[in-house]
mmCIF file with all atom_site columns, C-alpha atoms in Angstrom:
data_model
loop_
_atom_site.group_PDB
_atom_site.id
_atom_site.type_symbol
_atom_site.label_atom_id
_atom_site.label_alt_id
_atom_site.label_comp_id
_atom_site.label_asym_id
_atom_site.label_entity_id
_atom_site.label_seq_id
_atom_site.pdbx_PDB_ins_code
_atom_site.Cartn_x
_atom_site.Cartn_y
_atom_site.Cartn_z
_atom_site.occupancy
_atom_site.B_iso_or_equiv
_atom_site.pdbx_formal_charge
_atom_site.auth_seq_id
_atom_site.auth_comp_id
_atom_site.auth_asym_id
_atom_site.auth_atom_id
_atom_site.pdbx_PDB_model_num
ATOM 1   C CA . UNK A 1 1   ? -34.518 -47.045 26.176 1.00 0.00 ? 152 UNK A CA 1
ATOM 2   C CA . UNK A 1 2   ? -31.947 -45.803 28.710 1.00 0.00 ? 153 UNK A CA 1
ATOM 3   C CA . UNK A 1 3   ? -34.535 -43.696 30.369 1.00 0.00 ? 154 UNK A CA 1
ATOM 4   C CA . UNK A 1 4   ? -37.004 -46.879 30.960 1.00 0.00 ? 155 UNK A CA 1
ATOM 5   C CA . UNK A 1 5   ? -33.787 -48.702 32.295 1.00 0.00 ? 156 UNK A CA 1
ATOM 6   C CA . UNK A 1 6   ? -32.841 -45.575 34.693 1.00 0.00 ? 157 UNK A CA 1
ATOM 7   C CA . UNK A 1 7   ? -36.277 -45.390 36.090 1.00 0.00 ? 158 UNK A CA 1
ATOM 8   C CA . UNK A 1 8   ? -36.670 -49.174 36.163 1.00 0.00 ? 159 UNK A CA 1
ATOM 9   C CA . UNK A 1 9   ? -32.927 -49.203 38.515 1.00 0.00 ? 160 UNK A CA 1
ATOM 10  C CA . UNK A 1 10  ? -34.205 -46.217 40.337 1.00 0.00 ? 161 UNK A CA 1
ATOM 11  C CA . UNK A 1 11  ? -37.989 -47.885 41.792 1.00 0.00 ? 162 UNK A CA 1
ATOM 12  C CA . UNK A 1 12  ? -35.565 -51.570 42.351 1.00 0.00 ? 163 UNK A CA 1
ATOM 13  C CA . UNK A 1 13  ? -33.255 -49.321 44.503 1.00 0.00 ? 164 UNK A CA 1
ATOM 14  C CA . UNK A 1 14  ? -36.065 -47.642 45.644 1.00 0.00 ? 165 UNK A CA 1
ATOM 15  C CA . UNK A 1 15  ? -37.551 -50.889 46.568 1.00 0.00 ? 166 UNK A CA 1
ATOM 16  C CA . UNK A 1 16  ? -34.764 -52.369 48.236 1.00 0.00 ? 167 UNK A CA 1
ATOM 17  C CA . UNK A 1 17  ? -33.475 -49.645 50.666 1.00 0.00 ? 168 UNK A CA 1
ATOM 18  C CA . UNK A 1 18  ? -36.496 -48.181 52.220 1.00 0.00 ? 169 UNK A CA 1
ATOM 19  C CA . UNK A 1 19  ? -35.984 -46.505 55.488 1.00 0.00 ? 170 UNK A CA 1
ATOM 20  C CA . UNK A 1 20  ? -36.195 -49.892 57.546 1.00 0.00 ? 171 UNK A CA 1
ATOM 21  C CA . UNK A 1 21  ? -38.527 -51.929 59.805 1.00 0.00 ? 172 UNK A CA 1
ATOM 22  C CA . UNK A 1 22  ? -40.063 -50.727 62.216 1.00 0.00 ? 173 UNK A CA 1
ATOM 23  C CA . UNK A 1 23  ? -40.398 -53.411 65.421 1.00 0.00 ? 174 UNK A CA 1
ATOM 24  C CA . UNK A 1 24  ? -43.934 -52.499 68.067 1.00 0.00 ? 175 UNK A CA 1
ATOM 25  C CA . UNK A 1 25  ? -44.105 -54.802 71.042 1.00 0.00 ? 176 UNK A CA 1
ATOM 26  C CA . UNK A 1 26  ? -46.914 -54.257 73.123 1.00 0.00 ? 177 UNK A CA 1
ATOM 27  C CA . UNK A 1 27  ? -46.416 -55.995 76.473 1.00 0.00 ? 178 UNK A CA 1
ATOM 28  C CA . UNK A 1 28  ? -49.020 -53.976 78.469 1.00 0.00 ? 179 UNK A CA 1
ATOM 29  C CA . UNK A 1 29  ? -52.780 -55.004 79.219 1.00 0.00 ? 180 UNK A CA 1
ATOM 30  C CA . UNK A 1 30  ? -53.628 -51.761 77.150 1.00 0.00 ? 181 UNK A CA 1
ATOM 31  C CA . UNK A 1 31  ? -54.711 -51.246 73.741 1.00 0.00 ? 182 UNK A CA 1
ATOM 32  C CA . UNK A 1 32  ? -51.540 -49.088 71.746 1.00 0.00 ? 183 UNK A CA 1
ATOM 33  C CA . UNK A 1 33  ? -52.222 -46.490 69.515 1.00 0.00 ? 184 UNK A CA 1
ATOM 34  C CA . UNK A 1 34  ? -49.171 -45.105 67.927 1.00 0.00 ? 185 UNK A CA 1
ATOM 35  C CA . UNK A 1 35  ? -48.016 -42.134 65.774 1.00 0.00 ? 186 UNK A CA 1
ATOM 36  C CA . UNK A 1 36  ? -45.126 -42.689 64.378 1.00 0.00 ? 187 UNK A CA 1
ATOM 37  C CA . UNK A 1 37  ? -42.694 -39.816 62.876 1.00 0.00 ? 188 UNK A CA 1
ATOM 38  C CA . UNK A 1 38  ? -39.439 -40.135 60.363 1.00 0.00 ? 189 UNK A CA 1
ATOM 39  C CA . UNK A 1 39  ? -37.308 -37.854 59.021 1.00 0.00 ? 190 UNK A CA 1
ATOM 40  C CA . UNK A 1 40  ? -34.043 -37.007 57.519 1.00 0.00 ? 191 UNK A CA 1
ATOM 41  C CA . UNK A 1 41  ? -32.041 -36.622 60.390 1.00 0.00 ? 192 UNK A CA 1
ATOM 42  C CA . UNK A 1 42  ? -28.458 -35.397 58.657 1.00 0.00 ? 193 UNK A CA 1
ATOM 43  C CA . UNK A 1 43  ? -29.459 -32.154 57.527 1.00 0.00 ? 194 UNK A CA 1
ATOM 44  C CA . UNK A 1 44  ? -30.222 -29.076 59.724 1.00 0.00 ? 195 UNK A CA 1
ATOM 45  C CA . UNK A 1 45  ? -34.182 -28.913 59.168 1.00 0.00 ? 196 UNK A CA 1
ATOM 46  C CA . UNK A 1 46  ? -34.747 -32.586 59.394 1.00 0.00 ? 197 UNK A CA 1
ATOM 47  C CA . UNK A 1 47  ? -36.489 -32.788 56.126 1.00 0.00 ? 198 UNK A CA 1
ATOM 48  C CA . UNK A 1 48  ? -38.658 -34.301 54.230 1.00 0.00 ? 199 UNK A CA 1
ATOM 49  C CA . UNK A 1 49  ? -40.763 -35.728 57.811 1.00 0.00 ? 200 UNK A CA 1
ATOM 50  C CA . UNK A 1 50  ? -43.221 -38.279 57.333 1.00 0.00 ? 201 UNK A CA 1
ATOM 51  C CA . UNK A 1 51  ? -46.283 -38.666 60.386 1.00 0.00 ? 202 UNK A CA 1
ATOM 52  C CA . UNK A 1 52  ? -48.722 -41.683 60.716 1.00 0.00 ? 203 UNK A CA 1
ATOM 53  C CA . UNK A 1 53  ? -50.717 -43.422 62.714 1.00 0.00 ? 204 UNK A CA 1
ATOM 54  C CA . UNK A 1 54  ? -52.522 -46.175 63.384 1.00 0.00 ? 205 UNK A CA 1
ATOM 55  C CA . UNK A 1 55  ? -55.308 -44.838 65.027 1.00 0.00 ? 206 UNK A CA 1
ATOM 56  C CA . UNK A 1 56  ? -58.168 -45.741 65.431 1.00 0.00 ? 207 UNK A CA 1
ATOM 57  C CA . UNK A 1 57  ? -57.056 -49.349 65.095 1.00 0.00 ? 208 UNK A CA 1
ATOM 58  C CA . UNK A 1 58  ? -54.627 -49.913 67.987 1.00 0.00 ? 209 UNK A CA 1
ATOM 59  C CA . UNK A 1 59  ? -52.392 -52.401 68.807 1.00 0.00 ? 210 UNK A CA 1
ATOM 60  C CA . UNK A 1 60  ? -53.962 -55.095 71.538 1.00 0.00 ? 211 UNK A CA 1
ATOM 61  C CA . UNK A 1 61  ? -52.074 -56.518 74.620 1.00 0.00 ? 212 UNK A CA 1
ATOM 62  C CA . UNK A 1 62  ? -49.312 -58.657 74.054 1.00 0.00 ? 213 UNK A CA 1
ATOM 63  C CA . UNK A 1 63  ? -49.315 -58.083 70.212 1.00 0.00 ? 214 UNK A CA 1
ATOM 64  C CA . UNK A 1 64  ? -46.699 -56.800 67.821 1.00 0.00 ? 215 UNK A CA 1
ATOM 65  C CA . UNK A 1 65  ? -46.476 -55.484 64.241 1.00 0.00 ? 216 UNK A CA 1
ATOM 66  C CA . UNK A 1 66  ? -43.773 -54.752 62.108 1.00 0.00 ? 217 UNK A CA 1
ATOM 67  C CA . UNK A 1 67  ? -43.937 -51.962 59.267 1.00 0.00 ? 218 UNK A CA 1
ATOM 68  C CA . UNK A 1 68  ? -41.418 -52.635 56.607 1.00 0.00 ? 219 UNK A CA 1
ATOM 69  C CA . UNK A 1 69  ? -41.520 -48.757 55.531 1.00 0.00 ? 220 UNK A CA 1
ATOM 70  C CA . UNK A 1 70  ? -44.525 -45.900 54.821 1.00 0.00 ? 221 UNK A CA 1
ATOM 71  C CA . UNK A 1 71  ? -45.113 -47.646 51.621 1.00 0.00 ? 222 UNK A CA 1
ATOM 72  C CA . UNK A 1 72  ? -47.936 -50.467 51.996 1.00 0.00 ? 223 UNK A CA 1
ATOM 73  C CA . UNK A 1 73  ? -47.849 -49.598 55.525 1.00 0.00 ? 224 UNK A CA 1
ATOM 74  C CA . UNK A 1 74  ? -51.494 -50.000 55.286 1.00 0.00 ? 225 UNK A CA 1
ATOM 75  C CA . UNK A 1 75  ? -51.097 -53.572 54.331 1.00 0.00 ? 226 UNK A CA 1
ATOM 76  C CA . UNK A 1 76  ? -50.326 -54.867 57.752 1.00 0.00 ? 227 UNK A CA 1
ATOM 77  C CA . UNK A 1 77  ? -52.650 -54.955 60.636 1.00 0.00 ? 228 UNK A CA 1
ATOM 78  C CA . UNK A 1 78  ? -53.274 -52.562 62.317 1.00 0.00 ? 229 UNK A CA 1
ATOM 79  C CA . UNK A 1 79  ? -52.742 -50.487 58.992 1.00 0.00 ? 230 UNK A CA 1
ATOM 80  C CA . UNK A 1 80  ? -51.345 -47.117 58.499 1.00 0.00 ? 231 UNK A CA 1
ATOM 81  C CA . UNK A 1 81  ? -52.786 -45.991 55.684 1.00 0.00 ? 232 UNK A CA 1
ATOM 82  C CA . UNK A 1 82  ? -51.966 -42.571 55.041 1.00 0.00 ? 233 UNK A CA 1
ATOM 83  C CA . UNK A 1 83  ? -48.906 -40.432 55.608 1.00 0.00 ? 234 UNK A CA 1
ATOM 84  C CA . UNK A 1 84  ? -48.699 -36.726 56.096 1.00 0.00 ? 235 UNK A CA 1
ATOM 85  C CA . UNK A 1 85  ? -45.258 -35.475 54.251 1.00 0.00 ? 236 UNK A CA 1
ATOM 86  C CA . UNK A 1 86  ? -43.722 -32.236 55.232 1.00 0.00 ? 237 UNK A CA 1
ATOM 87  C CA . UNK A 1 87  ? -40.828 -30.586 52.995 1.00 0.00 ? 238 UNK A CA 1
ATOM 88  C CA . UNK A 1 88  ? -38.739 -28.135 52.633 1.00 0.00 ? 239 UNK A CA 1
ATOM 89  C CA . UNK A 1 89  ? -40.403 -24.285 52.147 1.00 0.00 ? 240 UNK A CA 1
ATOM 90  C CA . UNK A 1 90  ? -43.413 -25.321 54.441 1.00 0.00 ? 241 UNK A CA 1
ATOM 91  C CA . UNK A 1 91  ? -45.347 -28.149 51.770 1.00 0.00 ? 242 UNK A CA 1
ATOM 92  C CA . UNK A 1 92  ? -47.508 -30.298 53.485 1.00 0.00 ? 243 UNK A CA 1
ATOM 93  C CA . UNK A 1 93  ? -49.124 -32.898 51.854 1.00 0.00 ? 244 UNK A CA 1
ATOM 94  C CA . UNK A 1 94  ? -50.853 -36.189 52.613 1.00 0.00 ? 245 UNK A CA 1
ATOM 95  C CA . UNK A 1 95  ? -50.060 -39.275 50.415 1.00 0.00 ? 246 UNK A CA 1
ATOM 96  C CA . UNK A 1 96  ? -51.614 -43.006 50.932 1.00 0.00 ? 247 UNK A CA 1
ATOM 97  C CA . UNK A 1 97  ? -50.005 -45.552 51.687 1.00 0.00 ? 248 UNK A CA 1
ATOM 98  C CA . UNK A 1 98  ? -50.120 -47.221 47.842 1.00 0.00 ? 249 UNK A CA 1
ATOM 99  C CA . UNK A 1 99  ? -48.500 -44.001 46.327 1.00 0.00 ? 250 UNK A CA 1
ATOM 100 C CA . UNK A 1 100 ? -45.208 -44.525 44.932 1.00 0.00 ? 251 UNK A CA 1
ATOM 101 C CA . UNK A 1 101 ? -43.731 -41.110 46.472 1.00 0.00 ? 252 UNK A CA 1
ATOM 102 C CA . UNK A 1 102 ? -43.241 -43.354 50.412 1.00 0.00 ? 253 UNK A CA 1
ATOM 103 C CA . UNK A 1 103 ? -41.115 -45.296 48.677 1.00 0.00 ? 254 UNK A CA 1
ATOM 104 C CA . UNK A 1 104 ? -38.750 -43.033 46.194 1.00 0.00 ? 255 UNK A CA 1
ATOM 105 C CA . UNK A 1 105 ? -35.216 -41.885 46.658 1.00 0.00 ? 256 UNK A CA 1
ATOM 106 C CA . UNK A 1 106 ? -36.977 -38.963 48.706 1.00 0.00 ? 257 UNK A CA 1
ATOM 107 C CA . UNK A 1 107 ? -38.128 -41.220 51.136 1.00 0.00 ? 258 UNK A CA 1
ATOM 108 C CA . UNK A 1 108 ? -35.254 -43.018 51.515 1.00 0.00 ? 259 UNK A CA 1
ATOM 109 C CA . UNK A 1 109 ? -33.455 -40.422 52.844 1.00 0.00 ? 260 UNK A CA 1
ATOM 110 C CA . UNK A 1 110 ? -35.002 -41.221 56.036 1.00 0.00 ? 261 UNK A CA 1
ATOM 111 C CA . UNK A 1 111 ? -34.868 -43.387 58.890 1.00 0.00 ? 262 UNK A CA 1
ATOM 112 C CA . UNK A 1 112 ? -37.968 -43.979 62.230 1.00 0.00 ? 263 UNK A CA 1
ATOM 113 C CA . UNK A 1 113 ? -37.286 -41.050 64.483 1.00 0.00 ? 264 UNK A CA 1
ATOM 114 C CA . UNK A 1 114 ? -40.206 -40.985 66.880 1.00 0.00 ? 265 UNK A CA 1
ATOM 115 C CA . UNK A 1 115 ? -43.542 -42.846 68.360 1.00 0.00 ? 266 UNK A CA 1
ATOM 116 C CA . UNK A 1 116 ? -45.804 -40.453 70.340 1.00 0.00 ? 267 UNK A CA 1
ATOM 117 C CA . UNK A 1 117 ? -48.134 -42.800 71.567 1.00 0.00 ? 268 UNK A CA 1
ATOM 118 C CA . UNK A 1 118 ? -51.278 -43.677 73.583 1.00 0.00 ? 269 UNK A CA 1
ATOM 119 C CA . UNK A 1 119 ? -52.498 -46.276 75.612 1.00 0.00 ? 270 UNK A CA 1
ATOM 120 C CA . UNK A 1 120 ? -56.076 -46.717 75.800 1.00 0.00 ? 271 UNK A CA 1
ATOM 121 C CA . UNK A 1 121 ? -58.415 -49.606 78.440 1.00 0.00 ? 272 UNK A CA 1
ATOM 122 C CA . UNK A 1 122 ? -59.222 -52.501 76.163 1.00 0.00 ? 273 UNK A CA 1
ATOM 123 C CA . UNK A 1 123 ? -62.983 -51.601 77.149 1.00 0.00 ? 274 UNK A CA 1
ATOM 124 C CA . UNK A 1 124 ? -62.740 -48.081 76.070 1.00 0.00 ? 275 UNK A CA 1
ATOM 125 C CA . UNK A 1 125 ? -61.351 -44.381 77.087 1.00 0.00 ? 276 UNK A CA 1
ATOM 126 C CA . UNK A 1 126 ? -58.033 -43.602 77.546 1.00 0.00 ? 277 UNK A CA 1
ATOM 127 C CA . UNK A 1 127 ? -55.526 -44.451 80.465 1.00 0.00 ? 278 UNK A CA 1
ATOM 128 C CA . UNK A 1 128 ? -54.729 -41.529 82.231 1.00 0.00 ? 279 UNK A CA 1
ATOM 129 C CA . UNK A 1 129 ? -51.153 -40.446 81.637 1.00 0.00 ? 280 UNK A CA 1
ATOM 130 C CA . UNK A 1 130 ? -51.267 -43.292 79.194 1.00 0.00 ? 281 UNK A CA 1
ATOM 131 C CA . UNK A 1 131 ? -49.006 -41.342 76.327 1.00 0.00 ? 282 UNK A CA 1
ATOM 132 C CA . UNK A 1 132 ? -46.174 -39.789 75.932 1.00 0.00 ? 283 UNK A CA 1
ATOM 133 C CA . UNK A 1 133 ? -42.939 -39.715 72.979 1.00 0.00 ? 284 UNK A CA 1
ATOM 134 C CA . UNK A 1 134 ? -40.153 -41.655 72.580 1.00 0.00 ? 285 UNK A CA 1
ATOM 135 C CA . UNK A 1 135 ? -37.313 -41.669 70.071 1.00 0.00 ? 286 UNK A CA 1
ATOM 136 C CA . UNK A 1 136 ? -36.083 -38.936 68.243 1.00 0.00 ? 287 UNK A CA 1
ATOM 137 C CA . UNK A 1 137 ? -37.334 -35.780 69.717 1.00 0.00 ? 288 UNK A CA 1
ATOM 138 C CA . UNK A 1 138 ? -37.610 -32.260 68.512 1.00 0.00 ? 289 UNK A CA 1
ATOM 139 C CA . UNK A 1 139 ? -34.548 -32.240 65.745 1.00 0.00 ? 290 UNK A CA 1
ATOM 140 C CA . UNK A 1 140 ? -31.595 -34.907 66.740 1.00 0.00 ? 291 UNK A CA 1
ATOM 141 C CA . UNK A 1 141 ? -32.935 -34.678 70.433 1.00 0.00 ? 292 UNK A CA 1
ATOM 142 C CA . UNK A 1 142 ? -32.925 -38.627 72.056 1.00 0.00 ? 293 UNK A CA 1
ATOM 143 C CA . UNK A 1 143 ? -35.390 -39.913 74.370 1.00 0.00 ? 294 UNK A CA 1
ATOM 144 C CA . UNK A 1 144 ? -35.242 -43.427 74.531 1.00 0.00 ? 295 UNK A CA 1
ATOM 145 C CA . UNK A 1 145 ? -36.886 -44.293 77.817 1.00 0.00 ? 296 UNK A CA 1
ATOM 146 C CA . UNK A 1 146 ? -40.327 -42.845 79.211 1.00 0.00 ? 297 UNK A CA 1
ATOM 147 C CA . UNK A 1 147 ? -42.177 -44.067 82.566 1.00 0.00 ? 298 UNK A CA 1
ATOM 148 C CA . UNK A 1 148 ? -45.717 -43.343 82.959 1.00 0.00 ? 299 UNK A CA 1
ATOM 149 C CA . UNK A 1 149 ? -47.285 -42.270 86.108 1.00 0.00 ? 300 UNK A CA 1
ATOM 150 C CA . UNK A 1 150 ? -48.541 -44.125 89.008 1.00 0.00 ? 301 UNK A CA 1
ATOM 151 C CA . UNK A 1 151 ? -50.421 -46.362 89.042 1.00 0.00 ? 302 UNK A CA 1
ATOM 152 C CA . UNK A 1 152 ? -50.956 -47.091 85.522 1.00 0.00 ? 303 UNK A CA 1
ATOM 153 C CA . UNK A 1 153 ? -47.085 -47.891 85.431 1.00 0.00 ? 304 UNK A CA 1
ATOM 154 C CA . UNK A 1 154 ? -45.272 -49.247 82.077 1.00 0.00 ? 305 UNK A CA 1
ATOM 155 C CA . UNK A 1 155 ? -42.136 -48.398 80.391 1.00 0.00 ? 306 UNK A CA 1
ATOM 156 C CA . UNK A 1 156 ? -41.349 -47.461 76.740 1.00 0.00 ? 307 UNK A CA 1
ATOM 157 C CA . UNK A 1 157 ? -38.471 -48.249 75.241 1.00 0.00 ? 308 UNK A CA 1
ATOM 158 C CA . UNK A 1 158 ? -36.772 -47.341 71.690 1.00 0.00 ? 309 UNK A CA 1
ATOM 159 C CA . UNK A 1 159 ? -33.765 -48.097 70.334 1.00 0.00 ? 310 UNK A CA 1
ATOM 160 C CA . UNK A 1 160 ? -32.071 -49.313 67.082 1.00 0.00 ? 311 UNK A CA 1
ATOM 161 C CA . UNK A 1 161 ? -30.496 -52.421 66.248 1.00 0.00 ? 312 UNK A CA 1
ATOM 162 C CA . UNK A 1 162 ? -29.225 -53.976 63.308 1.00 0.00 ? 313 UNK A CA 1
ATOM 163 C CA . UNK A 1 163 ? -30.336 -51.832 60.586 1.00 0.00 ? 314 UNK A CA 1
ATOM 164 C CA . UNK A 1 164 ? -33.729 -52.023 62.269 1.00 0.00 ? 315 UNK A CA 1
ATOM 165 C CA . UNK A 1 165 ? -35.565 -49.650 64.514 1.00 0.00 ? 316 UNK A CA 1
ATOM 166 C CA . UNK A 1 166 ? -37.849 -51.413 67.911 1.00 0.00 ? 317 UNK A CA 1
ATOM 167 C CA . UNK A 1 167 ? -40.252 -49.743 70.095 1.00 0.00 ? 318 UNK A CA 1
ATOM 168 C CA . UNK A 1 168 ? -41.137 -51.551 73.240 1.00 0.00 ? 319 UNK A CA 1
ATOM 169 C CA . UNK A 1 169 ? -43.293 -50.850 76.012 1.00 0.00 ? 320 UNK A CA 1
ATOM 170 C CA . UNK A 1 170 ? -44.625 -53.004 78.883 1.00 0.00 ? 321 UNK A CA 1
#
């Protein structure tokens, strides 16, 4: 009976500290595409690291989505639904969205590092020098702010703020 209650306390914890939101604001006239990366940023190797993306369902102009965490991530729109999971002694593995390992203890341990994105003509094709990173980058590395070139000019922005993580670019 204990272990039923253990594991029971373990998937409400579980449940109730995920890594955080995630804010997107898209206020260019571009379609988004994003990748985002997080990872255990206290230890040395920055692992376990979790990659996804939305692709090839972007975010449109002036839109925003919030994901509350890897798990159900493909439950909002534009969906993530798959996460590739990197650990310790070189495992890689990719998990779906539904499966209970994006949203254990293990996950927890992490927090949104990075978006390397794309921006891509509502019509079709990509902008050129449309992309770039911004967050975490590299291993405890910051980049908060990226420009993109002239003339297909727009800012990116990331930051943290109250518990929860925003990327903005316009």
């Amino acid at each position: 009976m204990k272990k039923y209650i253990s594991i029971t306390l373990v998937l409400i914890c579980s449940f109730a500290f995920g890594q955080g939101k995630i804010n997107i604001f898209n206020y260019t006239a571009y379609n988004l595409s994003n990748s985002l990366v997080g990872y255990n940023s206290s230890n040395g190797n920055c692992l376990p690291s979790f990659n996804g993306t939305n692709h090839p369902v972007p975010v449109p102009p002036g839109a925003a989505v919030t994901y509350n965490g890897y798990y159900q991530s493909g439950l909002v729109n534009p969906p993530i639904p798959s996460w590739t999971v990197y650990t310790a002694g070189g495992a890689v593995t990719t998990q779906a969205h539904t499966n209970l390992i994006l949203n254990t203890p293990y996950a927890t341990t992490t927090s949104w590092q990075l978006n390397k994105f794309s921006l891509h003509y509502v019509s079709g094709g990509g902008v050129p020098y449309g992309g770039g990173s911004v967050g975490t980058i590299v291993c405890n590395t910051p980049l908060v702010d990226y420009e993109g070139g002239s003339p297909w000019a727009y800012e990116a922005f990331w930051f943290v703020s109250g518990g929860e993580t925003y990327f903005i670019i316009q």
